[in-house]
Coordinates of N, CA, C and O in Angstrom, one line a residue:
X718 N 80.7 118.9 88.7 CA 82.1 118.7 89.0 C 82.7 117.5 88.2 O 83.6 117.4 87.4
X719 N 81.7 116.7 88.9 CA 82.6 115.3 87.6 C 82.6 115.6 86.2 O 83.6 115.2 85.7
X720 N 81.8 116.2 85.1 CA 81.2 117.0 83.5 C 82.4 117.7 83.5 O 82.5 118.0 82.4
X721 N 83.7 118.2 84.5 CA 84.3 119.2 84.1 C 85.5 118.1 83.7 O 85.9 117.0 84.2
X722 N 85.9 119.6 82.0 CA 87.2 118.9 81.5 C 88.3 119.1 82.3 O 89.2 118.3 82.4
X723 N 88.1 120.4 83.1 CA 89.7 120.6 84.2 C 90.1 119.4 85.2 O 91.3 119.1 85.6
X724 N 88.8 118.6 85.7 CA 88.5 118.0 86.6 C 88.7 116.6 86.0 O 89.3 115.9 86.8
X725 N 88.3 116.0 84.5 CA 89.1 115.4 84.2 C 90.4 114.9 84.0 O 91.1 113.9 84.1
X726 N 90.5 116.1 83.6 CA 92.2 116.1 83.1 C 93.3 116.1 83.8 O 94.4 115.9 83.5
X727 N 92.7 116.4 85.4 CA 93.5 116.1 86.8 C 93.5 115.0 87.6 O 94.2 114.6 88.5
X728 N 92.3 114.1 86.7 CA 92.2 112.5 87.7 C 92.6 111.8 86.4 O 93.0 110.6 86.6
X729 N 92.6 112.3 84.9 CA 93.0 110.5 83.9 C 94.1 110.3 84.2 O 94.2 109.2 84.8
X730 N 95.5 110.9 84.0 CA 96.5 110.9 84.2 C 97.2 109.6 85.8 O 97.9 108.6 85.6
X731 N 96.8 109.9 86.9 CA 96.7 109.1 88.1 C 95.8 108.0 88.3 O 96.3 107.1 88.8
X732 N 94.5 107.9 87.9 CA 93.9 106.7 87.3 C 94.0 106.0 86.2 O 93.3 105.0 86.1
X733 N 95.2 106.8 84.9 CA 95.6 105.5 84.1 C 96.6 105.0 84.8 O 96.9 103.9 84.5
X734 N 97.5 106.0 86.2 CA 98.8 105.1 86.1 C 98.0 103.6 87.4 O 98.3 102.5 87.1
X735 N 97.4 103.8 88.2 CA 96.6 103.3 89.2 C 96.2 102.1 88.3 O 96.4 100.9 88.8
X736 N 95.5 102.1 87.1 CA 94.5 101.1 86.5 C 95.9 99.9 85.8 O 95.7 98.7 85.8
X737 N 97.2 100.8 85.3 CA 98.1 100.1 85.1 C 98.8 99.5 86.1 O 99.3 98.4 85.8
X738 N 98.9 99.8 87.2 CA 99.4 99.0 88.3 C 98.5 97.9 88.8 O 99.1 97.0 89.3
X739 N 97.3 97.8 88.7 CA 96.4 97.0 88.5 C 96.3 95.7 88.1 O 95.9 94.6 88.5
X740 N 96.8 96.3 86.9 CA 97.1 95.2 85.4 C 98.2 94.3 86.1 O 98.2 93.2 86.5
X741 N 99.4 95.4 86.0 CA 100.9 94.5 86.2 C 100.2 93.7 87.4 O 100.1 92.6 86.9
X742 N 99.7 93.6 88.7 CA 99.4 92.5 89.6 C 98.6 91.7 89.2 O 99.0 90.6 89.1
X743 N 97.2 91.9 88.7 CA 96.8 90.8 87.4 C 97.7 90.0 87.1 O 97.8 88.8 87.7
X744 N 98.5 90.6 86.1 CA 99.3 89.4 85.2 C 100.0 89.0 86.4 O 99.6 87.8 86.6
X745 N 100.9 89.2 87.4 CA 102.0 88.7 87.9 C 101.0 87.6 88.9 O 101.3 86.5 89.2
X746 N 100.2 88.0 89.1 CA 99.4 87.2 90.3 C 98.2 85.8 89.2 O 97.7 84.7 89.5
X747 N 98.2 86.3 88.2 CA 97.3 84.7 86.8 C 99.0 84.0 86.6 O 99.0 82.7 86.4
X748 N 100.4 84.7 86.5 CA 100.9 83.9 86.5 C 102.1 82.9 87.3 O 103.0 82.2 87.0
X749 N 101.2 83.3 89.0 CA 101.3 82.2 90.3 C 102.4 83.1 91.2 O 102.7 82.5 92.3
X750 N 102.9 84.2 91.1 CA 103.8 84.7 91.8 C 103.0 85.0 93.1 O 101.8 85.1 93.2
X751 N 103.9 85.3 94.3 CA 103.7 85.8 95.8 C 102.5 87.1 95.6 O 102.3 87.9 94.7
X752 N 102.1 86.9 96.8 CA 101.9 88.3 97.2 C 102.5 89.3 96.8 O 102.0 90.1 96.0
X753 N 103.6 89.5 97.3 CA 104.5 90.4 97.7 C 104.9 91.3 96.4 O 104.9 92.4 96.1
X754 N 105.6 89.7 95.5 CA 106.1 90.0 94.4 C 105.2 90.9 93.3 O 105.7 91.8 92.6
X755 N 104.0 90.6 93.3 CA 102.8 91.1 92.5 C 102.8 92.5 92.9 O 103.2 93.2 92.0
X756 N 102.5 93.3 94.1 CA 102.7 94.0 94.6 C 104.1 94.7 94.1 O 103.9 95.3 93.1
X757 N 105.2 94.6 94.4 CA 106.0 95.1 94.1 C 106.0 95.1 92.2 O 106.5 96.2 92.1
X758 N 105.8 94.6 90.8 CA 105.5 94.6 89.8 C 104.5 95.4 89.7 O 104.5 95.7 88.5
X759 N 103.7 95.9 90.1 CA 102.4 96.6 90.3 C 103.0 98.2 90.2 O 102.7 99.1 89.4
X760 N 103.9 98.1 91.4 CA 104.4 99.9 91.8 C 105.2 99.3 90.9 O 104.5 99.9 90.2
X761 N 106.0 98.6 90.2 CA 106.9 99.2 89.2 C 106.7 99.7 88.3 O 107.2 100.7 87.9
X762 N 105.2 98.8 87.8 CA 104.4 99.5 86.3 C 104.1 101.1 86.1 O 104.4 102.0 85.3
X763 N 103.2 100.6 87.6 CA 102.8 102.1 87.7 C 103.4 103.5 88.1 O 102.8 104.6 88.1
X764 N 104.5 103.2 88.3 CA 105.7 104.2 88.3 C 107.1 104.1 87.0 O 108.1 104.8 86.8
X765 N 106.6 103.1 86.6 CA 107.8 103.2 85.0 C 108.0 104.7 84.9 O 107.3 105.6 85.2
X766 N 108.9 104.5 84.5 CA 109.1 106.4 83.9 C 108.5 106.8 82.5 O 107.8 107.7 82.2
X767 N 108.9 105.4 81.8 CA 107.9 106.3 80.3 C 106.5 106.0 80.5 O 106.0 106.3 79.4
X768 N 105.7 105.6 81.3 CA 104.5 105.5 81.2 C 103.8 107.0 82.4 O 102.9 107.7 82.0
X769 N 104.6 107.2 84.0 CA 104.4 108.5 84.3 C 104.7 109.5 83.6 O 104.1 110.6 83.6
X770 N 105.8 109.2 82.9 CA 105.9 110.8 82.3 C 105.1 111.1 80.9 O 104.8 112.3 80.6
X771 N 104.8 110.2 80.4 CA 103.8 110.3 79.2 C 102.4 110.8 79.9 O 101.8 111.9 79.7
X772 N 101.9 109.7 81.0 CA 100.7 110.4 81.6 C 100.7 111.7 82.4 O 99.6 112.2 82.8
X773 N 102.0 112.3 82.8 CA 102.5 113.7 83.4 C 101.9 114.7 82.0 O 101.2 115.7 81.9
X774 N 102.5 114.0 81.3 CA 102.8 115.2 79.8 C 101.5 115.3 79.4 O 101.3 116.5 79.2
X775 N 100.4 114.4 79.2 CA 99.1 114.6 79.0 C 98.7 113.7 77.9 O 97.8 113.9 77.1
X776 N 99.5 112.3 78.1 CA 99.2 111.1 76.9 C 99.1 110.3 77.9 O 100.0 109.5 77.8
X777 N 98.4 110.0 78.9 CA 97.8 108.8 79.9 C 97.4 107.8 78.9 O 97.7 106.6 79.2
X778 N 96.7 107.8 77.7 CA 96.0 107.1 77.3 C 97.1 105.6 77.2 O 96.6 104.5 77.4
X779 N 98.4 105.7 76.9 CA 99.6 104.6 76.3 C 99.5 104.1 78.1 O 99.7 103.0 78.4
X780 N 99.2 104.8 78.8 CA 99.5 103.9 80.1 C 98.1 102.6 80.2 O 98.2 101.4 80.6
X781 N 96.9 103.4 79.6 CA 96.0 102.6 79.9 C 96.1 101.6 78.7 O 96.3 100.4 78.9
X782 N 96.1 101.9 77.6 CA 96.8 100.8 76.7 C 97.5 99.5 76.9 O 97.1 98.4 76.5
X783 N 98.7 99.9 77.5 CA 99.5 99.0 78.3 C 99.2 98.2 78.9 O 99.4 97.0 78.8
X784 N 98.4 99.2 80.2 CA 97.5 98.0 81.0 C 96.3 96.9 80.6 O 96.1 95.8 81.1
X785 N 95.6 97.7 79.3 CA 94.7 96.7 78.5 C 95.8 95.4 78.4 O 95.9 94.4 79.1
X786 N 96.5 95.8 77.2 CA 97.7 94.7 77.1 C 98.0 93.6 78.5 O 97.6 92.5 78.6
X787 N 98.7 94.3 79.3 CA 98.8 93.5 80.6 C 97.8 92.5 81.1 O 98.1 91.4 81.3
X788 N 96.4 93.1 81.2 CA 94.4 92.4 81.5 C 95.1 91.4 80.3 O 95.4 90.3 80.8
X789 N 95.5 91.4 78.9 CA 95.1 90.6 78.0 C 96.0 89.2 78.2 O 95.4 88.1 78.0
X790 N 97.5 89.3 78.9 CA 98.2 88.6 78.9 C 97.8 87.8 80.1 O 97.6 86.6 79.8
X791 N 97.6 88.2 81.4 CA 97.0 88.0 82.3 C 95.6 87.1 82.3 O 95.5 86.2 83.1
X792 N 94.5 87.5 81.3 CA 93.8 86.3 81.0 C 94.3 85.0 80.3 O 93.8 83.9 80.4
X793 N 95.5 85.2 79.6 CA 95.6 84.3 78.9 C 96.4 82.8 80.0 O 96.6 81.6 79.6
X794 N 96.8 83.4 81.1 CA 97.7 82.6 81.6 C 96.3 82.2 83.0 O 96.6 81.4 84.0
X795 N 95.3 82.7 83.0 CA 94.4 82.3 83.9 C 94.4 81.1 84.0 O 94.9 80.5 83.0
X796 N 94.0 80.0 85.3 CA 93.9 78.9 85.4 C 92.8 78.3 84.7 O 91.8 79.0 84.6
X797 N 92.7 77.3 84.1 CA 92.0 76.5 83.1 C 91.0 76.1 84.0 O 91.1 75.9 85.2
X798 N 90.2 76.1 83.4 CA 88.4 76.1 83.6 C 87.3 75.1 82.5 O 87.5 74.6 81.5
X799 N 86.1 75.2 83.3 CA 85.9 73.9 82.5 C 84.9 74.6 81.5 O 84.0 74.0 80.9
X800 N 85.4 76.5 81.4 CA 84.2 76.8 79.8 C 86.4 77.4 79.6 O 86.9 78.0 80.6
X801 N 87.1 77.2 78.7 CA 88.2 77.7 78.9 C 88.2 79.1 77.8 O 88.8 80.2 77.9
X802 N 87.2 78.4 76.8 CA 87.2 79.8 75.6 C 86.7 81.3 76.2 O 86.6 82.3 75.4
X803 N 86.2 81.3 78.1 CA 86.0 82.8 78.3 C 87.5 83.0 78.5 O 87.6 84.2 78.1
X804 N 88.6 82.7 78.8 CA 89.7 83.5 79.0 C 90.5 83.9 77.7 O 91.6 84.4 77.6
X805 N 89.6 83.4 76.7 CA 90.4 84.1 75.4 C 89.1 85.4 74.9 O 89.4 86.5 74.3
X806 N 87.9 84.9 75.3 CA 86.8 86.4 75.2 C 87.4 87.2 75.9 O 87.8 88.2 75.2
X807 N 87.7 87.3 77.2 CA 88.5 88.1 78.0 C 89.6 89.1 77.3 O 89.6 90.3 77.0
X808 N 90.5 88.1 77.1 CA 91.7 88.6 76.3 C 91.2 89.3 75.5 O 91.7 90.5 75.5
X809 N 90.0 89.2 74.2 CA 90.4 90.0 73.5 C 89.4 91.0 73.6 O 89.3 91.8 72.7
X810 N 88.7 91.1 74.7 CA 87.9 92.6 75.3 C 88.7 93.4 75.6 O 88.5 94.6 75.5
X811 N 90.1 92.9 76.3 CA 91.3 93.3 76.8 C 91.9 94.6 75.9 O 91.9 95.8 76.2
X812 N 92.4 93.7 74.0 CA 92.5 93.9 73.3 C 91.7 94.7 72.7 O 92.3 95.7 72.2
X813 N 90.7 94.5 72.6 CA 89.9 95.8 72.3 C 89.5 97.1 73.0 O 88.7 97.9 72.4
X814 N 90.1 97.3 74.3 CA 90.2 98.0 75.0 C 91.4 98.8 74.8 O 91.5 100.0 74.9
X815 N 92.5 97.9 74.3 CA 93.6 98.5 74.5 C 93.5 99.0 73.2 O 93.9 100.1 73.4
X816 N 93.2 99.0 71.6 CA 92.5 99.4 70.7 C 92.2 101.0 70.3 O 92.5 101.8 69.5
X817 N 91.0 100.7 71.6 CA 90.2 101.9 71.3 C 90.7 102.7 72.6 O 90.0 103.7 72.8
X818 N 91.7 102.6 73.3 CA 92.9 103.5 74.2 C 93.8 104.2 73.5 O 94.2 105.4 73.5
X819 N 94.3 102.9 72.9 CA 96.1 103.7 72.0 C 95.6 103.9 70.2 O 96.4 104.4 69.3
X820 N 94.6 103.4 69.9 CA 94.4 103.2 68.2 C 96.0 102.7 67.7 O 96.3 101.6 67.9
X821 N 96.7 103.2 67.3 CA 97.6 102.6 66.1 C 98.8 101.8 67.5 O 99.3 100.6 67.3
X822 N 98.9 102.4 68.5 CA 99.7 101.3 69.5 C 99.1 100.0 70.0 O 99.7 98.9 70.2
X823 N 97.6 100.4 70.2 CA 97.1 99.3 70.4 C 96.6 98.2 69.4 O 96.3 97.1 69.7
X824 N 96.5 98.6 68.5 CA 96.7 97.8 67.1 C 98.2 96.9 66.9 O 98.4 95.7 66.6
X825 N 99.2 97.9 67.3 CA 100.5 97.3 67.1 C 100.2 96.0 68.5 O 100.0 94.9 68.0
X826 N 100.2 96.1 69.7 CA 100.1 95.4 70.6 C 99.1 94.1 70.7 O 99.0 93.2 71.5
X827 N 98.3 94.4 69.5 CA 97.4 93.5 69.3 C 97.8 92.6 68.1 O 97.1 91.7 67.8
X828 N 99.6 93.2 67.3 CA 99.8 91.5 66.8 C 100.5 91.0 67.6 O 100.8 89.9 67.2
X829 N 101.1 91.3 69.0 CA 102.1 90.8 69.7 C 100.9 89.8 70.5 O 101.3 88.8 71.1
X830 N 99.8 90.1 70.6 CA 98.9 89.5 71.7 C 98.3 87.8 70.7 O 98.1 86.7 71.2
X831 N 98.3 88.4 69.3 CA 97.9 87.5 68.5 C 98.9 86.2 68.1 O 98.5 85.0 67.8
X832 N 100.4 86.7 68.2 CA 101.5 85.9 68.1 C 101.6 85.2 69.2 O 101.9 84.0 69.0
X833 N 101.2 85.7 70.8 CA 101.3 85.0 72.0 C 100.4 84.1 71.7 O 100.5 83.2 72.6
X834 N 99.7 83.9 71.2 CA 98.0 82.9 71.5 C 99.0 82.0 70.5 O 99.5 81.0 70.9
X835 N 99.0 82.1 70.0 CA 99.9 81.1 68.6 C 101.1 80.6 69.5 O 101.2 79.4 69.7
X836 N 101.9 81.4 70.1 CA 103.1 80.5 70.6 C 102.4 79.9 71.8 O 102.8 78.7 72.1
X837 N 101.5 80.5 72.6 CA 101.6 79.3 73.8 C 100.2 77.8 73.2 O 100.0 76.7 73.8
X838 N 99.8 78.1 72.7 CA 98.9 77.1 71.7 C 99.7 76.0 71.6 O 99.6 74.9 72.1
X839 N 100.6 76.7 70.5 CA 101.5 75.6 69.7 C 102.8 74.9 71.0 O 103.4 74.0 70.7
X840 N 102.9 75.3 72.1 CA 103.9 75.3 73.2 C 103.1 74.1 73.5 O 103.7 73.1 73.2
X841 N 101.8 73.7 73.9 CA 101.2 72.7 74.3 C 101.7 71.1 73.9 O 102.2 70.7 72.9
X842 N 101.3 70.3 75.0 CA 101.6 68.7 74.0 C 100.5 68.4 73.0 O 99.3 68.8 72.9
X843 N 101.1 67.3 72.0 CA 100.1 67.0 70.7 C 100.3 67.2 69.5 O 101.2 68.0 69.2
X844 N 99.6 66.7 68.7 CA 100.0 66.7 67.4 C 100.1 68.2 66.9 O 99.5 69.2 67.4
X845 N 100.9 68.2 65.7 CA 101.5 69.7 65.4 C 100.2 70.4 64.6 O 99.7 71.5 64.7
X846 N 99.9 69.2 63.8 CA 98.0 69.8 62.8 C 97.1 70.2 63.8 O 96.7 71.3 63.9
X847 N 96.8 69.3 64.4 CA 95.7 70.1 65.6 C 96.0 71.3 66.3 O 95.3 72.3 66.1
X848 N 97.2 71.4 67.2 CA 97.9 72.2 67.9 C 97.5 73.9 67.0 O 97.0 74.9 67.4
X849 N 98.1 73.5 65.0 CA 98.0 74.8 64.7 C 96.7 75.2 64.6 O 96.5 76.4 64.9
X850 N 95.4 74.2 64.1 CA 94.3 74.6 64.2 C 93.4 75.4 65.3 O 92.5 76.2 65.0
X851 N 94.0 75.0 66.6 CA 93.3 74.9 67.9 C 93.9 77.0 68.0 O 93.2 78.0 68.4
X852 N 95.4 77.0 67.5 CA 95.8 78.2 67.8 C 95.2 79.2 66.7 O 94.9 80.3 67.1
X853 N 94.9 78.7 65.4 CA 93.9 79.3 64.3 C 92.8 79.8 65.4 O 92.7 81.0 65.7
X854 N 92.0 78.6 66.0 CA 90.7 79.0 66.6 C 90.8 80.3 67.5 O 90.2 81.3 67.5
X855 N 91.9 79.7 68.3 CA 91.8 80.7 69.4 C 92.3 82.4 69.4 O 92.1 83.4 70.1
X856 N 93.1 82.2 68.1 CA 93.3 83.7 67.7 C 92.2 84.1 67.2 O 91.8 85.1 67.6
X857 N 91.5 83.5 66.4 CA 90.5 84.2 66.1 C 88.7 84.3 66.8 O 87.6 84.5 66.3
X858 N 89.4 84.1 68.1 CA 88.2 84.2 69.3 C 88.6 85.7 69.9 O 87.8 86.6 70.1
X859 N 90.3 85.6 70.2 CA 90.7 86.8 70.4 C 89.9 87.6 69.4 O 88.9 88.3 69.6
X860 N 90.7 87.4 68.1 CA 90.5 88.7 67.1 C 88.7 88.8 67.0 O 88.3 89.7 66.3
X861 N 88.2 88.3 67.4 CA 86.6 88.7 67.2 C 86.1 89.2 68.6 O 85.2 90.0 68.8
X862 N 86.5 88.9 69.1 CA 85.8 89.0 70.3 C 86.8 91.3 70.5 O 86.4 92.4 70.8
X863 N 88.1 90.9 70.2 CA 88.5 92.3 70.1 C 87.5 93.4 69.2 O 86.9 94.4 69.5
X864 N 87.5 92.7 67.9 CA 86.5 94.0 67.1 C 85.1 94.1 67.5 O 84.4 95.0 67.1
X865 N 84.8 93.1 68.3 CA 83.5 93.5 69.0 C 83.5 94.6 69.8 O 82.6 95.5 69.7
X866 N 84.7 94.6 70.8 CA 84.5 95.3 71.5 C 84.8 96.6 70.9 O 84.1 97.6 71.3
X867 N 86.1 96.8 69.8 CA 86.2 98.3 69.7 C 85.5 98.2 68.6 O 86.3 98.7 67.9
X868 N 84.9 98.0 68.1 CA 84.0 98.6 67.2 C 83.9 99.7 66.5 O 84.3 99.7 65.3
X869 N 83.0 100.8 67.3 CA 83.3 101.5 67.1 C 84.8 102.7 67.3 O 84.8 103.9 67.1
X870 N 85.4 102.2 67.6 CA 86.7 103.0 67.4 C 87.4 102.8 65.8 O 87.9 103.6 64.9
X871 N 87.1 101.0 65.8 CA 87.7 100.4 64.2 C 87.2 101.4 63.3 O 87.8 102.1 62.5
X872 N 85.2 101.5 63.7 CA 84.7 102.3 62.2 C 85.4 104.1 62.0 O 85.1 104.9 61.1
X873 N 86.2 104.4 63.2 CA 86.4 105.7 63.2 C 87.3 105.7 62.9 O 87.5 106.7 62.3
X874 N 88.8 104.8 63.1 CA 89.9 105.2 62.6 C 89.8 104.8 61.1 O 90.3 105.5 60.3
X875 N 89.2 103.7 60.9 CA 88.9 103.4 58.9 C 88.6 104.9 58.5 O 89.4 105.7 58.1
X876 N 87.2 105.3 58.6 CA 86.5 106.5 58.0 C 87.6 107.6 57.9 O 87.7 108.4 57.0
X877 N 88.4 107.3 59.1 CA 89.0 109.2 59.2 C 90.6 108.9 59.2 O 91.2 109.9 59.6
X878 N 91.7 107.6 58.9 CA 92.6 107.5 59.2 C 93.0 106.5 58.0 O 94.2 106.4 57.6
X879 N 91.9 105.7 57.4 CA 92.1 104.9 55.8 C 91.3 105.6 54.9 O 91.9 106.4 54.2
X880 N 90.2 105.6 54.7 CA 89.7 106.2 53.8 C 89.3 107.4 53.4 O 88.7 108.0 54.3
X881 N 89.4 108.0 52.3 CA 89.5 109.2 52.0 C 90.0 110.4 52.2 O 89.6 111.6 52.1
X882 N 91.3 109.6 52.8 CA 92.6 110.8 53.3 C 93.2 111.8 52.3 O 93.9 111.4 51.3
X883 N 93.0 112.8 52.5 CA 93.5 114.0 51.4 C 94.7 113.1 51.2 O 95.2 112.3 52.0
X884 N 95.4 113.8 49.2 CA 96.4 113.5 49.1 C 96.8 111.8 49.2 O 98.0 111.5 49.2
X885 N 96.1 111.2 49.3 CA 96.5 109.6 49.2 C 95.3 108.9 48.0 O 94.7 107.9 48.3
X886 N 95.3 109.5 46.8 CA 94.5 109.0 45.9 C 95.6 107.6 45.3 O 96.8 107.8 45.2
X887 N 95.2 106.6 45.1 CA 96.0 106.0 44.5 C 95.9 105.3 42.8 O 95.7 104.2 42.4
X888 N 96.1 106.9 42.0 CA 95.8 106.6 40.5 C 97.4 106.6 40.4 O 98.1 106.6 41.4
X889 N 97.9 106.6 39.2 CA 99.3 106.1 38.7 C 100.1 107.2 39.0 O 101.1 107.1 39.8
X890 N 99.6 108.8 38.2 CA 100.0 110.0 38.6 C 100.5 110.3 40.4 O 101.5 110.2 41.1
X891 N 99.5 110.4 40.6 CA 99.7 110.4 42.1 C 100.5 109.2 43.1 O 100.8 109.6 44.2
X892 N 100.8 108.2 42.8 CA 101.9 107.0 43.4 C 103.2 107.7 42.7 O 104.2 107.9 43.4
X893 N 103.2 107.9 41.4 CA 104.1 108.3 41.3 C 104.7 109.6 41.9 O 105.9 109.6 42.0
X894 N 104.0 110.8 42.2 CA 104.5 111.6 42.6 C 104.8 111.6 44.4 O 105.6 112.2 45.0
X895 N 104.4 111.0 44.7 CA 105.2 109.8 46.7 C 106.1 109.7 46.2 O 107.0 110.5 46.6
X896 N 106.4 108.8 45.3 CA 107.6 107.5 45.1 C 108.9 108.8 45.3 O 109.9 108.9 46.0
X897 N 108.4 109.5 44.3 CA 109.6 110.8 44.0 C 109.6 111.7 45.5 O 110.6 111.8 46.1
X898 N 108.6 112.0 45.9 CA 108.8 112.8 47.1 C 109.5 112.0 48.1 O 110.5 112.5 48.7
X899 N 108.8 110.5 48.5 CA 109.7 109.7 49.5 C 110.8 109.6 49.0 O 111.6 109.8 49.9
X900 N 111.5 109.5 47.9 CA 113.1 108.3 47.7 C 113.7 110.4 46.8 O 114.4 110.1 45.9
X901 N 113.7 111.3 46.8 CA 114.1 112.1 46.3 C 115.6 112.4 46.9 O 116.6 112.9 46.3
X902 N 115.5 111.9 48.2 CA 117.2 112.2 49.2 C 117.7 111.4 49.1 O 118.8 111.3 49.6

């Protein structure tokens, strides 16, 4: 019963929007709000219209995406601790979750996650040289600790989505015949 695709395909849809409601109280609750309030951000998420109806239609996966996203922001605003670099491991397991959920959305959402670690870095008191270095590091604790986790998703969208894509040779002949098909209107 659980091995069945019918049987899947009737619980991902309600368990991405559930895992995204999740998320949204995560973040609202790492970043100090009520009870209540977290709760109520939770059923918003998880009833957004473009994320139910996407997971209605049979693209759940943007809901769980989202939610990765959400886990990522949500660690980032965790309370400070005295190892602090697990809440940027966090984040970018987050990120690599959300990755190998949405592939090219979650890639997009993963420079917005990369830009956040840079502005709240650099938001800190202290000198501006350190500040950018410290946000250098910590982006790139994210960014490794993300391709760890998808991994394997990375080696699958490269193999089957960059390299050796019919029709995208790039000898002189062939760029030029794009250039003319794109800009011909």
């Amino acid at each position: 019963l659980v091995n069945s695709s019918v049987t899947y395909a009737k619980v991902y849809a309600p368990l991405s929007l559930l895992f995204l409601g999740l998320a949204g109280w995560f973040l609202f609750r790492s970043l100090g709000f009520k009870p209540v309030v977290c709760l109520l951000g939770a059923i918003a998420f998880a009833f957004n219209m473009n994320a139910f109806s996407n997971a209605c239609w049979g693209l759940p996966s943007r809901a769980t995406t989202l939610a990765s996203i959400l886990f990522a922001l949500g660690a980032l605003h965790l309370k400070p601790s005295r190892l602090p670099f697990l809440k940027y491991i966090l984040c970018g397991f987050a990120v690599g979750h959300g990755i190998m959920e949405g592939f090219d959305v979650g890639a997009l959402y993963s420079l917005v996650i990369g830009a956040y670690v840079v502005l709240l870095t650099m938001n800190e008191k202290g000198d501006v040289g350190q500040k950018g270095l410290k946000a250098f590091g910590w982006g790139a604790v994210v960014a490794v600790a993300a391709a760890i986790f998808a991994a394997q998703a990375l080696g699958t969208l490269i193999t089957t989505q960059v390299q050796g894509v019919a029709g995208m040779s790039q000898d002189a002949a062939a760029k030029e015949q794009r250039w003319n098909e794109a800009t011909q209107w």
